[in-house]
Short mmCIF file of C-alpha atoms in Angstrom, two decimals:
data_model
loop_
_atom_site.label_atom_id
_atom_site.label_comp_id
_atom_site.label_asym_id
_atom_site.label_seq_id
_atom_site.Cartn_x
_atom_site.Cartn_y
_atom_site.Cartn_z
CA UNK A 1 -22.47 -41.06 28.62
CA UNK A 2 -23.49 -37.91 27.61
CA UNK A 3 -21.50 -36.26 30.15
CA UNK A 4 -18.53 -37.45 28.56
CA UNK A 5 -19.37 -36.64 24.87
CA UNK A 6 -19.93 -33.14 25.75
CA UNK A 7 -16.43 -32.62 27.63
CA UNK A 8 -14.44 -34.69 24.94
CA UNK A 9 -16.63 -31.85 22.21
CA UNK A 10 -14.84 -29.07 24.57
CA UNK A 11 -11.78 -30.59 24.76
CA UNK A 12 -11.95 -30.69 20.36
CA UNK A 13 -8.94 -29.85 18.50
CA UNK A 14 -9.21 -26.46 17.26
CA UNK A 15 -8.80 -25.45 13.73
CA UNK A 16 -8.50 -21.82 12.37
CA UNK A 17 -12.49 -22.64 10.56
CA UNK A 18 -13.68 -23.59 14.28
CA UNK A 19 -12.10 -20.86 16.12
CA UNK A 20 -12.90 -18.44 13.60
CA UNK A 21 -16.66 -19.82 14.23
CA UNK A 22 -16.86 -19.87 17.91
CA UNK A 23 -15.09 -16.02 17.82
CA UNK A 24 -18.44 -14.87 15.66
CA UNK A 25 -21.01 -17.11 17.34
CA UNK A 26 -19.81 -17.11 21.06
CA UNK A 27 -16.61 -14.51 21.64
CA UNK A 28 -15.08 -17.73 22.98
CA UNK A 29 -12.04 -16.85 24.65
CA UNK A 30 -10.18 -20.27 24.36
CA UNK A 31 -10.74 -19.93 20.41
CA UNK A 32 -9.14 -16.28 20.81
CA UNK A 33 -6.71 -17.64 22.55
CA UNK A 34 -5.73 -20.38 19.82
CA UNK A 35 -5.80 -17.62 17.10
CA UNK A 36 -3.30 -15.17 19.21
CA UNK A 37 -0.64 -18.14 20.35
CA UNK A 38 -1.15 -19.22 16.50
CA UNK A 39 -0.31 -16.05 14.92
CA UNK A 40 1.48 -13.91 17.35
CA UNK A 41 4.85 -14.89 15.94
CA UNK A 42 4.05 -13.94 12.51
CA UNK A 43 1.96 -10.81 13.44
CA UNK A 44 5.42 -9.88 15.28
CA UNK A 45 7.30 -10.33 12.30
CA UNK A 46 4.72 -7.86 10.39
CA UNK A 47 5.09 -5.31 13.19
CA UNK A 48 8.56 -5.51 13.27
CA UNK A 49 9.49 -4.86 9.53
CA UNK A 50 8.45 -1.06 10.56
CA UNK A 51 9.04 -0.67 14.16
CA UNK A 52 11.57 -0.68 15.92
CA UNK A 53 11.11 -0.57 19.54
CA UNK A 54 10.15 -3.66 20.85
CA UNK A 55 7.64 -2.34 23.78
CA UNK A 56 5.70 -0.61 20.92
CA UNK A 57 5.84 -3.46 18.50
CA UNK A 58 4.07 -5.38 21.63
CA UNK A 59 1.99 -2.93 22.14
CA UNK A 60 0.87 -2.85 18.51
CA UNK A 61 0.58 -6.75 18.30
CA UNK A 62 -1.85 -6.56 20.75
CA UNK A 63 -3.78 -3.82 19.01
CA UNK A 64 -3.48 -5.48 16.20
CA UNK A 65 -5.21 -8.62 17.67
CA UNK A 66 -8.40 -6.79 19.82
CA UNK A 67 -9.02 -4.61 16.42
CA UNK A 68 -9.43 -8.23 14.04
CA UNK A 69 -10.92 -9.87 16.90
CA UNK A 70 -13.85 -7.01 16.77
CA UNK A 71 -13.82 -6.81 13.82
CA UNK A 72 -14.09 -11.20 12.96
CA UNK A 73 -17.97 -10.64 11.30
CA UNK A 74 -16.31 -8.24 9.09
CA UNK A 75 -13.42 -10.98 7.72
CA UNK A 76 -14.61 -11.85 4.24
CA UNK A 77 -13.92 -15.75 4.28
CA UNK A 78 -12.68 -17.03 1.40
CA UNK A 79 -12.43 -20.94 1.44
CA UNK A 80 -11.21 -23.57 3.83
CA UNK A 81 -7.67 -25.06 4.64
CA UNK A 82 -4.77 -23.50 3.35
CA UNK A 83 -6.65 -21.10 1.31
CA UNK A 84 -8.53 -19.76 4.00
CA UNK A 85 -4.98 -19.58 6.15
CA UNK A 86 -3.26 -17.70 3.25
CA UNK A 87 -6.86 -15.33 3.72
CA UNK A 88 -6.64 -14.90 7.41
CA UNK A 89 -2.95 -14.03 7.57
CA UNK A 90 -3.28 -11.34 4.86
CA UNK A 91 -5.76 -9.94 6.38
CA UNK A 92 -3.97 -9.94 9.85
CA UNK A 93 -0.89 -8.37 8.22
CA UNK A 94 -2.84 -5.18 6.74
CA UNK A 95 -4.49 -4.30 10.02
CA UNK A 96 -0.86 -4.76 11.74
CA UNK A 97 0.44 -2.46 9.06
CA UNK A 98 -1.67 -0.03 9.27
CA UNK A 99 -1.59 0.70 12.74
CA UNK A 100 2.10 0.51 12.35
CA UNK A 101 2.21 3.24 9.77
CA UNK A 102 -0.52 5.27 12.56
CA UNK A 103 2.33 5.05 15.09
CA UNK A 104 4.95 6.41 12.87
CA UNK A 105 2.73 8.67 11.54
CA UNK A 106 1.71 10.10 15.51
CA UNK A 107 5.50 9.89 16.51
CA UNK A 108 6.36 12.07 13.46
CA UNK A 109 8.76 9.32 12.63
CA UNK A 110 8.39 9.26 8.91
CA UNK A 111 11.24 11.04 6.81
CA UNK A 112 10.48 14.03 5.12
CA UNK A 113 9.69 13.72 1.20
CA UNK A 114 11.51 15.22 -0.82
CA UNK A 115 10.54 16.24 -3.81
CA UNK A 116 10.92 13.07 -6.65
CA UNK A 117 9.60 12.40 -9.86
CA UNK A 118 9.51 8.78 -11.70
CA UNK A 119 11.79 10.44 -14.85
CA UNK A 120 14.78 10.45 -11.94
CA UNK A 121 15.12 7.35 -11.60
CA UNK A 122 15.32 4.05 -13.93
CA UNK A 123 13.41 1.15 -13.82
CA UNK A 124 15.22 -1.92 -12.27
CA UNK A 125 14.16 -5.04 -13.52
CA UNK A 126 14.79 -8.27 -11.59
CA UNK A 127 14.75 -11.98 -12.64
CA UNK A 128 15.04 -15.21 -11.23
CA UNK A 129 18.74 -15.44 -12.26
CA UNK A 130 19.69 -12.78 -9.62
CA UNK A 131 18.69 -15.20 -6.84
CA UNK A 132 17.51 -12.86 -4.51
CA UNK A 133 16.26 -14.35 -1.58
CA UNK A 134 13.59 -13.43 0.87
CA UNK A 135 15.37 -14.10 3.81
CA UNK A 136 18.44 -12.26 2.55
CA UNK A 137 16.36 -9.33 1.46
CA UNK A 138 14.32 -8.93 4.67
CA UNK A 139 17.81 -9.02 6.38
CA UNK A 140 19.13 -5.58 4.07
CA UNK A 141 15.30 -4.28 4.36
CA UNK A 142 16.86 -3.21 7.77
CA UNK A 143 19.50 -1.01 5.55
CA UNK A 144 17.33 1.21 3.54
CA UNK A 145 16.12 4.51 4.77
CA UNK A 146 12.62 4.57 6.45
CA UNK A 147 10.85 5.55 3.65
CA UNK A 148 12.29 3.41 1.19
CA UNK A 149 11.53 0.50 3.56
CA UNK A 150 8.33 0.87 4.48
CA UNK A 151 7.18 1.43 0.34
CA UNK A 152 9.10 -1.79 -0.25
CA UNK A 153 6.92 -3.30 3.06
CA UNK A 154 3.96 -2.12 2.04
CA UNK A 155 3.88 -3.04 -1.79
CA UNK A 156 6.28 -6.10 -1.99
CA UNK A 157 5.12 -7.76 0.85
CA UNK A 158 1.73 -6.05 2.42
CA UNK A 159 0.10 -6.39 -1.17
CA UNK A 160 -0.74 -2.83 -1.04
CA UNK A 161 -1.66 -1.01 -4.56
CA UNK A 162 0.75 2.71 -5.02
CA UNK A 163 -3.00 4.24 -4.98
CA UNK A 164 -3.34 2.86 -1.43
CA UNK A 165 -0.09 3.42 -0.20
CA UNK A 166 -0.18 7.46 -1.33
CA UNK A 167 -3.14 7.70 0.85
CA UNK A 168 -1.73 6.20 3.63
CA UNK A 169 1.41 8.24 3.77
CA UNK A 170 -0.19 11.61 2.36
CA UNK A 171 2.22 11.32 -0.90
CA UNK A 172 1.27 10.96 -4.98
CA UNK A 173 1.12 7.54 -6.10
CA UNK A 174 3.98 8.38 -8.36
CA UNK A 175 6.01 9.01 -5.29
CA UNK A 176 5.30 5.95 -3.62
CA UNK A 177 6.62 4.37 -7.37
CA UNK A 178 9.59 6.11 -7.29
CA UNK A 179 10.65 4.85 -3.67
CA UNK A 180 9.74 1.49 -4.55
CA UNK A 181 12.14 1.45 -7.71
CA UNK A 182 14.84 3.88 -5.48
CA UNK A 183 14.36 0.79 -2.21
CA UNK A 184 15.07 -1.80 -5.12
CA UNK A 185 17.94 -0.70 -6.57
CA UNK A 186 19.69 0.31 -3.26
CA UNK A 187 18.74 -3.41 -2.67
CA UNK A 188 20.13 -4.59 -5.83
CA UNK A 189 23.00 -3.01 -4.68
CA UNK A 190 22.66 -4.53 -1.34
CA UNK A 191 22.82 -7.89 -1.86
CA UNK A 192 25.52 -7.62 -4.80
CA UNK A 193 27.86 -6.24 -2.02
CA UNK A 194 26.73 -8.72 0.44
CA UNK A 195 25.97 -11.72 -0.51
CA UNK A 196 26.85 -11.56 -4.61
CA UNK A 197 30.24 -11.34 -4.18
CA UNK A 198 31.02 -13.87 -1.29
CA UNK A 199 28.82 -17.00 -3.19
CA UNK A 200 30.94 -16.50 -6.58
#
């Protein structure tokens, strides 16, 4: 009897709260592996907003995964459920960015700034009414110049503050502002061209 118990307790279901345990506790590898099938696809998707090769945005999915897997005691858990998912995958996606921006950075990949100030360029304000959606904008992300997509990445979608973002590519925060507002009116234009025009 209590040979059985114990393999139907290995056999469990895991959840993210169990693996997440066992990772800290026990560096379980079957509780790795749960987390990596779970979130490979959307660690991908991260990767892939900024890189373009796909042997180095496999390579960096993989990085991405041994650096949070070290660094699991560090995770600040916040809740349980969905709350704790929302948590997790955040997390994930900021260590995937970051090494993404280290690979452009060490390839020399990122465009050279020119010179900008914020008093070039005009706010853009956008509302519900414009009906821009996420899958259509991640679609014309692939349109804007590197720069302009990455600041959009790294702000819209990353969470990252312009403070954080100017140290991470070595340019003012006011910079980073002015690409964000420059990458959303290029969209703007975008999707009026696009998609706009064609749903009328």
């Amino acid at each position: 009897m209590n040979y059985r118990l114990g393999f139907l307790s290995k056999k469990k279901t895991l959840t993210l709260e169990s693996a997440l345990d066992a990772c800290v506790q026990t560096d379980a590898e079957r509780a790795k592996e749960f987390i990596y099938k779970k979130y490979y696809g959307y660690v991908l998707a991260v990767v892939a907003r900024y890189i373009k090769s796909e042997y180095d945005a496999e390579e960096l999915v993989n990085e991405t995964f041994i650096k949070a897997f070290k660094n699991l005691p560090r995770f600040n858990r916040v809740g349980e459920g969905n709350v704790l998912e929302k948590s997790f995958r955040g997390w994930l996606a900021r260590i995937a960015a970051n090494l993404s921006i280290d690979l452009l950075r060490s390839q020399k990949n990122m465009v050279a700034m020119e010179d900008v100030g914020e008093q070039e360029v005009k706010p853009v304000l956008v509302n519900a009414s414009d009906k821009l959606f996420a899958e259509d904008i991640l679609k014309l992300l692939e349109r804007l110049p590197e720069i302009q997509r990455i600041i959009f990445n790294l702000y819209e979608i990353e969470g990252y503050a312009h403070e954080e973002i100017g140290k991470m590519l070595n340019i003012p925060d006011s910079t980073s502002r002015t690409y964000l507002t420059r990458a959303k009116q290029r969209l703007r234009k975008l999707y009026i061209e696009e998609f706009a025009i064609g749903k009328q």
